[in-house]
Amino acid sequence: GRIEKLAFTDSFCFIWDGRYTKTLYCFGREGKGEYKYQCIGRGPFEYRDIYDFVVDERRQEILLATLEKIIVLDFQFWPLREIKTPGRGYDRMAWQGDSLLLYAHYQGRLDWYDCLRDTLLPLREIPVLKNYIFEPSVPMFYPVSGVLYFLPPGSCCIYKVEGKKTALVKELDYAYKASAIRLYTNKRPDEIAGWEAIENPMLSVMHMGTYGGLPMMIYVCPVMWVYLE
């Protein structure tokens, strides 16, 4: 198999292989296999593919994003309920309080699901490259210092998500990329030339975090970092 995503709780490690076995595995802290969930089909609590999963440690639940529904399991992988999302194959999920942010790449949309009220609302249409090949293992939601940032794959736009509101933080164009800072192995940053940015127009984010107390991101082609705000 291939590990697409890991999630940890105090007692368990959850591993998702979304490409080969299409299975979610659960291991104890000592590495012992505890449970696995593989229910490929079209019936209740079955799926053709799993696109993402998130863990709700407070409720002891796991949510699986599939083509037209979200499957909710307990930590022993017993099915609890389904959240129907017809025509909306969500590729990514992220917690925002008691709500879920849901991203559908090929529809170019970001939605918001209130878990307490069982309500699904549209948040924002996302301009992305429709022919961009979506890579399941690439993250796109980045919690940084209590703020959730969102960067769709194939997009040059970085958004900040606060509740049911989204705001464009930065749009990285060639001119801005040319003013970014390159990271060298000796840790001494230097400005890059404009022609280097033009030769490498596609962004590939490696990490978002903080540097000097400020939110920042690191991306490749070549390896550089820029401040978000």
PDB file of C-alpha atoms in Angstrom:
ATOM      1  CA  GLY A   1       0.000   0.000   0.000  1.00  0.00           C
ATOM      2  CA  ARG A   2       0.862   3.662   0.160  1.00  0.00           C
ATOM      3  CA  ILE A   3       0.414   5.988   3.111  1.00  0.00           C
ATOM      4  CA  GLU A   4      -1.569   9.057   2.079  1.00  0.00           C
ATOM      5  CA  LYS A   5      -2.321  10.481   5.528  1.00  0.00           C
ATOM      6  CA  LEU A   6      -1.639   9.905   9.222  1.00  0.00           C
ATOM      7  CA  ALA A   7      -3.657  11.048  12.231  1.00  0.00           C
ATOM      8  CA  PHE A   8      -2.876  10.529  15.913  1.00  0.00           C
ATOM      9  CA  THR A   9      -4.828  10.493  19.161  1.00  0.00           C
ATOM     10  CA  ASP A  10      -3.633   9.709  22.669  1.00  0.00           C
ATOM     11  CA  SER A  11      -4.275   5.986  22.095  1.00  0.00           C
ATOM     12  CA  PHE A  12      -4.307   5.361  18.334  1.00  0.00           C
ATOM     13  CA  CYS A  13      -2.572   6.040  15.044  1.00  0.00           C
ATOM     14  CA  PHE A  14      -4.817   6.077  11.950  1.00  0.00           C
ATOM     15  CA  ILE A  15      -3.272   5.408   8.534  1.00  0.00           C
ATOM     16  CA  TRP A  16      -5.064   5.887   5.236  1.00  0.00           C
ATOM     17  CA  ASP A  17      -4.067   4.108   2.023  1.00  0.00           C
ATOM     18  CA  GLY A  18      -6.307   5.773  -0.535  1.00  0.00           C
ATOM     19  CA  ARG A  19      -4.589   4.604  -3.692  1.00  0.00           C
ATOM     20  CA  TYR A  20      -3.991   0.843  -3.556  1.00  0.00           C
ATOM     21  CA  THR A  21      -5.978  -0.915  -0.851  1.00  0.00           C
ATOM     22  CA  LYS A  22      -8.452   1.969  -0.272  1.00  0.00           C
ATOM     23  CA  THR A  23      -8.364   1.093   3.395  1.00  0.00           C
ATOM     24  CA  LEU A  24      -8.206   2.943   6.699  1.00  0.00           C
ATOM     25  CA  TYR A  25      -6.057   1.256   9.354  1.00  0.00           C
ATOM     26  CA  CYS A  26      -5.908   1.766  13.115  1.00  0.00           C
ATOM     27  CA  PHE A  27      -2.813   0.939  15.184  1.00  0.00           C
ATOM     28  CA  GLY A  28      -2.222   1.138  18.908  1.00  0.00           C
ATOM     29  CA  ARG A  29       0.558   3.284  20.319  1.00  0.00           C
ATOM     30  CA  GLU A  30       2.834   0.231  20.498  1.00  0.00           C
ATOM     31  CA  GLY A  31       2.377  -0.480  16.798  1.00  0.00           C
ATOM     32  CA  LYS A  32      -0.125  -3.324  17.094  1.00  0.00           C
ATOM     33  CA  GLY A  33      -2.796  -3.413  14.396  1.00  0.00           C
ATOM     34  CA  GLU A  34      -6.202  -2.911  15.994  1.00  0.00           C
ATOM     35  CA  TYR A  35      -8.806  -2.373  13.257  1.00  0.00           C
ATOM     36  CA  LYS A  36      -9.191  -1.749   9.562  1.00  0.00           C
ATOM     37  CA  TYR A  37     -12.075  -0.438   7.471  1.00  0.00           C
ATOM     38  CA  GLN A  38     -12.450  -1.600   3.883  1.00  0.00           C
ATOM     39  CA  CYS A  39     -16.020  -1.633   2.539  1.00  0.00           C
ATOM     40  CA  ILE A  40     -15.778  -1.111  -1.216  1.00  0.00           C
ATOM     41  CA  GLY A  41     -19.155  -1.065  -2.935  1.00  0.00           C
ATOM     42  CA  ARG A  42     -22.258   1.078  -3.469  1.00  0.00           C
ATOM     43  CA  GLY A  43     -24.370   0.156  -0.458  1.00  0.00           C
ATOM     44  CA  PRO A  44     -24.786   1.788   2.959  1.00  0.00           C
ATOM     45  CA  PHE A  45     -21.433   2.646   4.556  1.00  0.00           C
ATOM     46  CA  GLU A  46     -19.659   1.466   1.403  1.00  0.00           C
ATOM     47  CA  TYR A  47     -17.539   3.517  -0.966  1.00  0.00           C
ATOM     48  CA  ARG A  48     -15.688   3.382  -4.258  1.00  0.00           C
ATOM     49  CA  ASP A  49     -12.860   5.627  -3.042  1.00  0.00           C
ATOM     50  CA  ILE A  50     -11.865   7.431   0.125  1.00  0.00           C
ATOM     51  CA  TYR A  51     -10.605  10.936  -0.615  1.00  0.00           C
ATOM     52  CA  ASP A  52      -9.780  12.098   2.902  1.00  0.00           C
ATOM     53  CA  PHE A  53     -10.473  11.441   6.568  1.00  0.00           C
ATOM     54  CA  VAL A  54     -10.484  13.484   9.762  1.00  0.00           C
ATOM     55  CA  VAL A  55     -10.603  12.450  13.414  1.00  0.00           C
ATOM     56  CA  ASP A  56     -12.938  13.958  16.012  1.00  0.00           C
ATOM     57  CA  GLU A  57     -11.215  12.974  19.242  1.00  0.00           C
ATOM     58  CA  ARG A  58     -13.800  14.665  21.432  1.00  0.00           C
ATOM     59  CA  ARG A  59     -16.669  12.613  20.002  1.00  0.00           C
ATOM     60  CA  GLN A  60     -14.463   9.567  19.341  1.00  0.00           C
ATOM     61  CA  GLU A  61     -15.460   9.580  15.671  1.00  0.00           C
ATOM     62  CA  ILE A  62     -13.758   9.296  12.283  1.00  0.00           C
ATOM     63  CA  LEU A  63     -15.204  10.923   9.164  1.00  0.00           C
ATOM     64  CA  LEU A  64     -14.431   9.544   5.697  1.00  0.00           C
ATOM     65  CA  ALA A  65     -14.944  11.699   2.606  1.00  0.00           C
ATOM     66  CA  THR A  66     -16.239   9.596  -0.311  1.00  0.00           C
ATOM     67  CA  LEU A  67     -17.824  10.400  -3.655  1.00  0.00           C
ATOM     68  CA  GLU A  68     -21.364  11.333  -2.581  1.00  0.00           C
ATOM     69  CA  LYS A  69     -21.357  10.996   1.201  1.00  0.00           C
ATOM     70  CA  ILE A  70     -19.316  11.302   4.351  1.00  0.00           C
ATOM     71  CA  ILE A  71     -19.180   8.089   6.392  1.00  0.00           C
ATOM     72  CA  VAL A  72     -18.958   8.477  10.175  1.00  0.00           C
ATOM     73  CA  LEU A  73     -17.350   5.669  12.217  1.00  0.00           C
ATOM     74  CA  ASP A  74     -16.472   5.221  15.858  1.00  0.00           C
ATOM     75  CA  PHE A  75     -12.895   4.463  16.922  1.00  0.00           C
ATOM     76  CA  GLN A  76     -13.561   0.713  16.604  1.00  0.00           C
ATOM     77  CA  PHE A  77     -14.660   1.358  12.988  1.00  0.00           C
ATOM     78  CA  TRP A  78     -18.320   0.581  13.631  1.00  0.00           C
ATOM     79  CA  PRO A  79     -20.480   2.626  11.206  1.00  0.00           C
ATOM     80  CA  LEU A  80     -22.569   5.304  12.934  1.00  0.00           C
ATOM     81  CA  ARG A  81     -24.212   7.428  10.247  1.00  0.00           C
ATOM     82  CA  GLU A  82     -23.863   8.921   6.777  1.00  0.00           C
ATOM     83  CA  ILE A  83     -23.872  12.566   5.713  1.00  0.00           C
ATOM     84  CA  LYS A  84     -25.231  12.757   2.173  1.00  0.00           C
ATOM     85  CA  THR A  85     -23.375  15.074  -0.225  1.00  0.00           C
ATOM     86  CA  PRO A  86     -24.883  14.203  -3.659  1.00  0.00           C
ATOM     87  CA  GLY A  87     -22.935  15.547  -6.607  1.00  0.00           C
ATOM     88  CA  ARG A  88     -20.233  16.953  -4.351  1.00  0.00           C
ATOM     89  CA  GLY A  89     -17.199  14.726  -4.213  1.00  0.00           C
ATOM     90  CA  TYR A  90     -15.155  16.408  -1.510  1.00  0.00           C
ATOM     91  CA  ASP A  91     -11.408  15.899  -1.732  1.00  0.00           C
ATOM     92  CA  ARG A  92     -10.376  17.494   1.568  1.00  0.00           C
ATOM     93  CA  MET A  93     -11.842  18.144   5.007  1.00  0.00           C
ATOM     94  CA  ALA A  94     -10.675  20.207   7.986  1.00  0.00           C
ATOM     95  CA  TRP A  95     -12.164  20.991  11.385  1.00  0.00           C
ATOM     96  CA  GLN A  96     -13.230  24.529  12.218  1.00  0.00           C
ATOM     97  CA  GLY A  97     -14.668  24.345  15.718  1.00  0.00           C
ATOM     98  CA  ASP A  98     -17.784  22.146  15.561  1.00  0.00           C
ATOM     99  CA  SER A  99     -17.933  22.494  11.787  1.00  0.00           C
ATOM    100  CA  LEU A 100     -16.217  20.940   8.802  1.00  0.00           C
ATOM    101  CA  LEU A 101     -14.617  22.753   5.898  1.00  0.00           C
ATOM    102  CA  LEU A 102     -15.124  20.732   2.723  1.00  0.00           C
ATOM    103  CA  TYR A 103     -13.165  21.304  -0.476  1.00  0.00           C
ATOM    104  CA  ALA A 104     -14.170  19.925  -3.888  1.00  0.00           C
ATOM    105  CA  HIS A 105     -11.239  20.419  -6.252  1.00  0.00           C
ATOM    106  CA  TYR A 106     -12.802  19.668  -9.634  1.00  0.00           C
ATOM    107  CA  GLN A 107     -15.864  21.761  -8.798  1.00  0.00           C
ATOM    108  CA  GLY A 108     -13.714  24.616  -7.518  1.00  0.00           C
ATOM    109  CA  ARG A 109     -15.690  25.165  -4.318  1.00  0.00           C
ATOM    110  CA  LEU A 110     -15.235  25.410  -0.571  1.00  0.00           C
ATOM    111  CA  ASP A 111     -18.241  24.478   1.585  1.00  0.00           C
ATOM    112  CA  TRP A 112     -19.025  24.570   5.286  1.00  0.00           C
ATOM    113  CA  TYR A 113     -20.877  21.854   7.215  1.00  0.00           C
ATOM    114  CA  ASP A 114     -22.377  22.543  10.639  1.00  0.00           C
ATOM    115  CA  CYS A 115     -22.168  19.207  12.456  1.00  0.00           C
ATOM    116  CA  LEU A 116     -24.538  20.289  15.217  1.00  0.00           C
ATOM    117  CA  ARG A 117     -27.322  21.498  12.899  1.00  0.00           C
ATOM    118  CA  ASP A 118     -26.641  19.106  10.012  1.00  0.00           C
ATOM    119  CA  THR A 119     -26.469  22.048   7.614  1.00  0.00           C
ATOM    120  CA  LEU A 120     -24.335  22.361   4.487  1.00  0.00           C
ATOM    121  CA  LEU A 121     -23.582  25.857   3.155  1.00  0.00           C
ATOM    122  CA  PRO A 122     -21.420  27.127   0.270  1.00  0.00           C
ATOM    123  CA  LEU A 123     -18.531  29.340   1.341  1.00  0.00           C
ATOM    124  CA  ARG A 124     -16.553  30.307  -1.728  1.00  0.00           C
ATOM    125  CA  GLU A 125     -15.896  29.455  -5.349  1.00  0.00           C
ATOM    126  CA  ILE A 126     -12.197  28.748  -5.829  1.00  0.00           C
ATOM    127  CA  PRO A 127     -10.398  29.663  -9.075  1.00  0.00           C
ATOM    128  CA  VAL A 128      -8.090  26.722  -9.752  1.00  0.00           C
ATOM    129  CA  LEU A 129      -6.518  25.077 -12.774  1.00  0.00           C
ATOM    130  CA  LYS A 130      -9.137  22.514 -13.729  1.00  0.00           C
ATOM    131  CA  ASN A 131      -6.607  20.334 -15.525  1.00  0.00           C
ATOM    132  CA  TYR A 132      -4.271  20.345 -12.515  1.00  0.00           C
ATOM    133  CA  ILE A 133      -3.714  16.755 -11.417  1.00  0.00           C
ATOM    134  CA  PHE A 134      -4.928  16.484  -7.849  1.00  0.00           C
ATOM    135  CA  GLU A 135      -2.465  14.701  -5.590  1.00  0.00           C
ATOM    136  CA  PRO A 136      -4.255  13.124  -2.594  1.00  0.00           C
ATOM    137  CA  SER A 137      -1.280  13.326  -0.222  1.00  0.00           C
ATOM    138  CA  VAL A 138      -0.741  17.094  -0.653  1.00  0.00           C
ATOM    139  CA  PRO A 139      -2.208  19.077   2.270  1.00  0.00           C
ATOM    140  CA  MET A 140      -4.172  22.271   1.655  1.00  0.00           C
ATOM    141  CA  PHE A 141      -5.441  23.298   5.093  1.00  0.00           C
ATOM    142  CA  TYR A 142      -2.724  24.684   7.367  1.00  0.00           C
ATOM    143  CA  PRO A 143      -3.426  25.634  10.999  1.00  0.00           C
ATOM    144  CA  VAL A 144      -0.832  28.247  11.959  1.00  0.00           C
ATOM    145  CA  SER A 145      -0.837  29.971  15.367  1.00  0.00           C
ATOM    146  CA  GLY A 146      -4.556  29.470  15.840  1.00  0.00           C
ATOM    147  CA  VAL A 147      -5.436  30.620  12.300  1.00  0.00           C
ATOM    148  CA  LEU A 148      -6.511  28.272   9.514  1.00  0.00           C
ATOM    149  CA  TYR A 149      -5.011  28.986   6.083  1.00  0.00           C
ATOM    150  CA  PHE A 150      -6.210  27.379   2.874  1.00  0.00           C
ATOM    151  CA  LEU A 151      -4.230  26.932  -0.335  1.00  0.00           C
ATOM    152  CA  PRO A 152      -5.973  25.019  -3.147  1.00  0.00           C
ATOM    153  CA  PRO A 153      -3.664  22.893  -5.320  1.00  0.00           C
ATOM    154  CA  GLY A 154      -2.942  24.490  -8.666  1.00  0.00           C
ATOM    155  CA  SER A 155      -3.851  27.926  -7.331  1.00  0.00           C
ATOM    156  CA  CYS A 156      -1.718  30.948  -6.514  1.00  0.00           C
ATOM    157  CA  CYS A 157      -4.205  32.228  -3.907  1.00  0.00           C
ATOM    158  CA  ILE A 158      -3.866  31.805  -0.127  1.00  0.00           C
ATOM    159  CA  TYR A 159      -7.005  32.246   1.963  1.00  0.00           C
ATOM    160  CA  LYS A 160      -7.641  32.713   5.654  1.00  0.00           C
ATOM    161  CA  VAL A 161     -10.698  30.920   7.072  1.00  0.00           C
ATOM    162  CA  GLU A 162     -12.463  32.272  10.147  1.00  0.00           C
ATOM    163  CA  GLY A 163     -15.789  30.616  10.924  1.00  0.00           C
ATOM    164  CA  LYS A 164     -18.016  30.944   7.876  1.00  0.00           C
ATOM    165  CA  LYS A 165     -15.896  33.727   6.392  1.00  0.00           C
ATOM    166  CA  THR A 166     -12.948  33.463   4.030  1.00  0.00           C
ATOM    167  CA  ALA A 167     -10.536  36.214   3.046  1.00  0.00           C
ATOM    168  CA  LEU A 168      -7.871  36.319   0.359  1.00  0.00           C
ATOM    169  CA  VAL A 169      -4.534  36.796   2.116  1.00  0.00           C
ATOM    170  CA  LYS A 170      -2.105  36.707  -0.813  1.00  0.00           C
ATOM    171  CA  GLU A 171      -2.107  36.084  -4.510  1.00  0.00           C
ATOM    172  CA  LEU A 172       1.347  34.945  -5.535  1.00  0.00           C
ATOM    173  CA  ASP A 173       2.211  36.227  -8.978  1.00  0.00           C
ATOM    174  CA  TYR A 174       5.577  36.181 -10.721  1.00  0.00           C
ATOM    175  CA  ALA A 175       6.536  39.609  -9.428  1.00  0.00           C
ATOM    176  CA  TYR A 176       5.820  38.635  -5.843  1.00  0.00           C
ATOM    177  CA  LYS A 177       7.601  35.339  -6.236  1.00  0.00           C
ATOM    178  CA  ALA A 178      10.660  37.172  -7.517  1.00  0.00           C
ATOM    179  CA  SER A 179      10.796  39.091  -4.230  1.00  0.00           C
ATOM    180  CA  ALA A 180      10.657  35.953  -2.097  1.00  0.00           C
ATOM    181  CA  ILE A 181      13.621  34.645  -0.153  1.00  0.00           C
ATOM    182  CA  ARG A 182      15.515  31.484  -1.023  1.00  0.00           C
ATOM    183  CA  LEU A 183      16.629  29.087   1.681  1.00  0.00           C
ATOM    184  CA  TYR A 184      20.212  27.898   1.403  1.00  0.00           C
ATOM    185  CA  THR A 185      21.847  25.055   3.301  1.00  0.00           C
ATOM    186  CA  ASN A 186      23.955  27.555   5.234  1.00  0.00           C
ATOM    187  CA  LYS A 187      20.743  29.230   6.471  1.00  0.00           C
ATOM    188  CA  ARG A 188      21.713  32.547   4.917  1.00  0.00           C
ATOM    189  CA  PRO A 189      18.817  33.829   2.810  1.00  0.00           C
ATOM    190  CA  ASP A 190      19.357  35.706  -0.399  1.00  0.00           C
ATOM    191  CA  GLU A 191      17.013  37.334  -2.892  1.00  0.00           C
ATOM    192  CA  ILE A 192      16.288  35.427  -6.087  1.00  0.00           C
ATOM    193  CA  ALA A 193      16.353  36.893  -9.560  1.00  0.00           C
ATOM    194  CA  GLY A 194      13.169  37.562 -11.499  1.00  0.00           C
ATOM    195  CA  TRP A 195      14.092  35.215 -14.329  1.00  0.00           C
ATOM    196  CA  GLU A 196      14.262  32.282 -11.884  1.00  0.00           C
ATOM    197  CA  ALA A 197      10.673  32.921 -10.829  1.00  0.00           C
ATOM    198  CA  ILE A 198       9.471  33.113 -14.418  1.00  0.00           C
ATOM    199  CA  GLU A 199      11.187  29.833 -15.245  1.00  0.00           C
ATOM    200  CA  ASN A 200       9.409  28.134 -12.334  1.00  0.00           C
ATOM    201  CA  PRO A 201       5.837  29.466 -12.341  1.00  0.00           C
ATOM    202  CA  MET A 202       4.073  26.554 -10.620  1.00  0.00           C
ATOM    203  CA  LEU A 203       3.817  26.679  -6.855  1.00  0.00           C
ATOM    204  CA  SER A 204       4.286  23.609  -4.700  1.00  0.00           C
ATOM    205  CA  VAL A 205       3.860  24.298  -1.000  1.00  0.00           C
ATOM    206  CA  MET A 206       6.016  22.258   1.352  1.00  0.00           C
ATOM    207  CA  HIS A 207       4.981  23.710   4.689  1.00  0.00           C
ATOM    208  CA  MET A 208       3.202  26.562   6.454  1.00  0.00           C
ATOM    209  CA  GLY A 209       4.257  27.630   9.913  1.00  0.00           C
ATOM    210  CA  THR A 210       5.834  30.532  11.769  1.00  0.00           C
ATOM    211  CA  TYR A 211       9.218  32.194  11.444  1.00  0.00           C
ATOM    212  CA  GLY A 212      10.212  34.956  13.810  1.00  0.00           C
ATOM    213  CA  GLY A 213       6.698  34.837  15.263  1.00  0.00           C
ATOM    214  CA  LEU A 214       5.094  35.589  11.887  1.00  0.00           C
ATOM    215  CA  PRO A 215       3.077  33.212   9.684  1.00  0.00           C
ATOM    216  CA  MET A 216       5.014  32.066   6.644  1.00  0.00           C
ATOM    217  CA  MET A 217       5.042  29.434   3.930  1.00  0.00           C
ATOM    218  CA  ILE A 218       7.788  27.462   2.186  1.00  0.00           C
ATOM    219  CA  TYR A 219       7.411  26.312  -1.390  1.00  0.00           C
ATOM    220  CA  VAL A 220       9.637  24.708  -4.002  1.00  0.00           C
ATOM    221  CA  CYS A 221      10.838  25.525  -7.546  1.00  0.00           C
ATOM    222  CA  PRO A 222      13.160  26.719  -6.113  1.00  0.00           C
ATOM    223  CA  VAL A 223      12.901  26.342  -2.318  1.00  0.00           C
ATOM    224  CA  MET A 224      11.820  29.725  -0.905  1.00  0.00           C
ATOM    225  CA  TRP A 225       9.822  31.191   1.926  1.00  0.00           C
ATOM    226  CA  VAL A 226       7.436  34.143   1.997  1.00  0.00           C
ATOM    227  CA  TYR A 227       5.543  35.802   4.824  1.00  0.00           C
ATOM    228  CA  LEU A 228       1.784  35.386   4.663  1.00  0.00           C
ATOM    229  CA  GLU A 229       0.793  38.607   6.382  1.00  0.00           C
TER     230      GLU A 229
END
